[in-house]
Amino acid sequence: MDRFIEVHFSIGVVVNLLAQHPRTVVDHPRTPHRTRTAQGAREGRPLLAESRTVLGDRRYLAPLAAALRKRAAGGDGAPEEVHFSDGGDRIHVIALWRSPTDLREFVEASHGDLLDFRALTGAFPRVGRVLWWAADGAAVTPEEAAARAEHLREHGPRPHAFTLASPVPAPA
């Protein structure tokens, strides 16, 4: 049985997870918006760009975001976060991953964090995600992420914008 269902902007569906035991989520102060240029592709290979928007109860969304950021920073395939903004009831993150496998492992490991949110709020957060391949040194911005999400909505998964459920191999 799938432990999660990937959701992207075009369907706006609530993530459906199996209920487990609740845990406590750590408090997180608001972090200001920031954007950087994508650097650090290993040996000139492209990095997997992920734009993730999480919507939910503003009282508990910041602690969820803190838990997800901590989890992402702690893994072997830790991403480079190039953008983070906290809009109260909406958290937006753009991160660069080494591979789809690293991102998928993060998503699966985050299951408990989403269950914590559900235990506190009675509902799962809504998660929107769009992926694309970013060249080494390319600017990765919220505007680009929005354009790619729109492309995904209008045309479905393509090399320009895709999801974990419809991955596209890295360009050669």
CSV table of C-alpha atoms in Angstrom, one decimal:
chain,number,residue,atom,x,y,z
A,1,MET,CA,0.0,0.0,0.0
A,2,ASP,CA,1.3,3.4,-0.9
A,3,ARG,CA,2.4,5.5,2.2
A,4,PHE,CA,1.7,8.7,0.4
A,5,ILE,CA,0.1,10.2,-2.6
A,6,GLU,CA,2.0,12.9,-4.5
A,7,VAL,CA,0.0,16.0,-5.1
A,8,HIS,CA,0.8,18.8,-7.5
A,9,PHE,CA,-0.7,22.3,-8.1
A,10,SER,CA,-3.1,21.2,-10.8
A,11,ILE,CA,-5.2,19.0,-8.6
A,12,GLY,CA,-4.9,20.7,-5.2
A,13,VAL,CA,-5.8,17.4,-3.3
A,14,VAL,CA,-5.1,16.9,0.4
A,15,VAL,CA,-2.2,14.4,1.0
A,16,ASN,CA,-3.7,11.1,2.1
A,17,LEU,CA,-1.7,9.3,4.7
A,18,LEU,CA,-2.4,6.4,7.1
A,19,ALA,CA,-2.9,7.5,10.8
A,20,GLN,CA,-0.1,6.5,13.2
A,21,HIS,CA,0.8,7.7,16.7
A,22,PRO,CA,1.2,11.5,17.2
A,23,ARG,CA,4.5,13.1,18.1
A,24,THR,CA,5.4,16.7,19.1
A,25,VAL,CA,6.4,19.1,16.4
A,26,VAL,CA,9.2,21.7,17.2
A,27,ASP,CA,8.4,25.4,17.2
A,28,HIS,CA,9.9,27.4,14.4
A,29,PRO,CA,10.3,31.2,14.1
A,30,ARG,CA,9.4,32.8,10.8
A,31,THR,CA,12.2,32.8,8.3
A,32,PRO,CA,12.4,35.6,5.8
A,33,HIS,CA,12.1,35.1,2.1
A,34,ARG,CA,15.4,34.5,0.3
A,35,THR,CA,16.5,33.4,-3.2
A,36,ARG,CA,19.9,32.3,-4.4
A,37,THR,CA,21.4,31.0,-7.7
A,38,ALA,CA,21.7,27.3,-8.1
A,39,GLN,CA,25.3,26.3,-7.5
A,40,GLY,CA,27.0,23.0,-6.8
A,41,ALA,CA,25.9,20.5,-9.4
A,42,ARG,CA,28.3,17.7,-9.0
A,43,GLU,CA,30.6,17.3,-12.0
A,44,GLY,CA,28.4,19.6,-14.0
A,45,ARG,CA,25.3,17.4,-13.8
A,46,PRO,CA,21.9,19.1,-13.5
A,47,LEU,CA,20.2,19.1,-10.2
A,48,LEU,CA,16.5,18.3,-9.6
A,49,ALA,CA,14.7,21.5,-8.7
A,50,GLU,CA,11.7,21.1,-6.5
A,51,SER,CA,9.1,23.8,-5.8
A,52,ARG,CA,6.9,22.8,-2.9
A,53,THR,CA,4.0,24.8,-1.4
A,54,VAL,CA,2.4,23.5,1.8
A,55,LEU,CA,-0.9,25.0,2.9
A,56,GLY,CA,-2.5,24.5,6.2
A,57,ASP,CA,-3.6,25.8,9.6
A,58,ARG,CA,-1.3,28.8,10.2
A,59,ARG,CA,-1.0,28.0,13.9
A,60,TYR,CA,0.8,24.7,13.1
A,61,LEU,CA,2.3,25.2,9.7
A,62,ALA,CA,5.5,26.9,10.8
A,63,PRO,CA,6.4,24.0,13.2
A,64,LEU,CA,5.7,21.6,10.3
A,65,ALA,CA,8.0,23.6,8.0
A,66,ALA,CA,10.7,23.6,10.6
A,67,ALA,CA,10.5,19.8,11.0
A,68,LEU,CA,10.6,19.3,7.2
A,69,ARG,CA,13.5,21.7,6.8
A,70,LYS,CA,15.4,19.9,9.6
A,71,ARG,CA,14.7,16.5,8.0
A,72,ALA,CA,15.8,17.7,4.6
A,73,ALA,CA,19.0,19.1,6.0
A,74,GLY,CA,19.9,15.9,7.8
A,75,GLY,CA,19.8,13.4,5.0
A,76,ASP,CA,22.7,12.1,2.8
A,77,GLY,CA,21.0,13.6,-0.3
A,78,ALA,CA,20.4,16.9,1.5
A,79,PRO,CA,19.2,19.5,-0.9
A,80,GLU,CA,20.4,23.1,-1.3
A,81,GLU,CA,17.5,25.3,-0.3
A,82,VAL,CA,17.5,28.3,-2.7
A,83,HIS,CA,14.2,29.9,-1.6
A,84,PHE,CA,12.0,29.8,1.5
A,85,SER,CA,9.1,32.0,2.3
A,86,ASP,CA,6.5,31.8,5.1
A,87,GLY,CA,3.2,33.4,4.3
A,88,GLY,CA,1.5,32.3,7.5
A,89,ASP,CA,-0.9,29.7,6.0
A,90,ARG,CA,1.4,29.0,3.1
A,91,ILE,CA,5.0,27.9,3.1
A,92,HIS,CA,7.0,27.9,-0.2
A,93,VAL,CA,10.3,26.1,-0.6
A,94,ILE,CA,12.5,25.7,-3.6
A,95,ALA,CA,15.2,23.2,-3.2
A,96,LEU,CA,17.8,21.5,-5.4
A,97,TRP,CA,18.2,17.7,-5.0
A,98,ARG,CA,21.0,15.4,-6.3
A,99,SER,CA,18.4,12.9,-7.6
A,100,PRO,CA,14.7,12.0,-7.7
A,101,THR,CA,15.7,9.1,-5.3
A,102,ASP,CA,16.9,11.6,-2.7
A,103,LEU,CA,13.7,13.6,-2.9
A,104,ARG,CA,11.5,10.5,-2.8
A,105,GLU,CA,13.4,9.3,0.3
A,106,PHE,CA,12.7,12.7,1.9
A,107,VAL,CA,9.0,12.5,1.1
A,108,GLU,CA,8.7,9.0,2.6
A,109,ALA,CA,10.7,10.0,5.7
A,110,SER,CA,8.4,13.1,6.1
A,111,HIS,CA,5.4,10.9,6.6
A,112,GLY,CA,5.6,11.1,10.4
A,113,ASP,CA,5.9,14.9,10.3
A,114,LEU,CA,2.6,15.1,8.3
A,115,LEU,CA,1.0,12.8,10.8
A,116,ASP,CA,2.1,15.1,13.6
A,117,PHE,CA,0.4,18.0,11.8
A,118,ARG,CA,-2.7,16.0,11.3
A,119,ALA,CA,-2.8,15.1,15.0
A,120,LEU,CA,-2.6,18.8,15.9
A,121,THR,CA,-5.1,20.1,13.4
A,122,GLY,CA,-7.3,17.2,12.4
A,123,ALA,CA,-6.4,17.5,8.7
A,124,PHE,CA,-3.4,17.0,6.5
A,125,PRO,CA,-1.7,20.0,4.9
A,126,ARG,CA,-2.2,20.5,1.2
A,127,VAL,CA,1.0,20.0,-0.7
A,128,GLY,CA,1.8,21.3,-4.2
A,129,ARG,CA,5.0,20.2,-5.9
A,130,VAL,CA,6.5,20.7,-9.3
A,131,LEU,CA,9.9,19.4,-10.4
A,132,TRP,CA,12.3,20.3,-13.2
A,133,TRP,CA,16.0,19.9,-14.1
A,134,ALA,CA,18.2,22.9,-13.3
A,135,ALA,CA,21.6,23.5,-14.9
A,136,ASP,CA,24.6,24.3,-12.8
A,137,GLY,CA,24.7,28.0,-12.0
A,138,ALA,CA,21.2,28.7,-13.4
A,139,ALA,CA,19.0,31.1,-11.5
A,140,VAL,CA,16.1,29.3,-9.8
A,141,THR,CA,13.4,31.8,-8.7
A,142,PRO,CA,9.9,31.7,-7.4
A,143,GLU,CA,8.8,33.3,-10.7
A,144,GLU,CA,10.3,30.4,-12.6
A,145,ALA,CA,8.6,27.9,-10.2
A,146,ALA,CA,5.2,29.6,-10.7
A,147,ALA,CA,5.7,29.4,-14.5
A,148,ARG,CA,6.6,25.8,-14.4
A,149,ALA,CA,3.6,25.0,-12.1
A,150,GLU,CA,1.3,26.7,-14.6
A,151,HIS,CA,2.9,24.7,-17.4
A,152,LEU,CA,2.3,21.5,-15.4
A,153,ARG,CA,-1.3,22.5,-14.9
A,154,GLU,CA,-1.9,23.3,-18.5
A,155,HIS,CA,0.0,20.5,-20.3
A,156,GLY,CA,0.6,17.8,-17.7
A,157,PRO,CA,4.0,16.2,-17.0
A,158,ARG,CA,6.6,17.1,-19.6
A,159,PRO,CA,10.4,17.6,-19.4
A,160,HIS,CA,9.7,21.3,-18.6
A,161,ALA,CA,7.7,20.4,-15.5
A,162,PHE,CA,6.9,17.1,-13.9
A,163,THR,CA,6.2,15.3,-10.6
A,164,LEU,CA,7.6,12.4,-8.7
A,165,ALA,CA,4.7,10.3,-10.0
A,166,SER,CA,5.8,11.1,-13.6
A,167,PRO,CA,9.5,11.5,-13.4
A,168,VAL,CA,11.6,12.7,-16.4
A,169,PRO,CA,15.2,11.6,-16.7
A,170,ALA,CA,18.0,14.1,-16.2
A,171,PRO,CA,19.1,15.7,-19.5
A,172,ALA,CA,22.4,14.3,-20.9
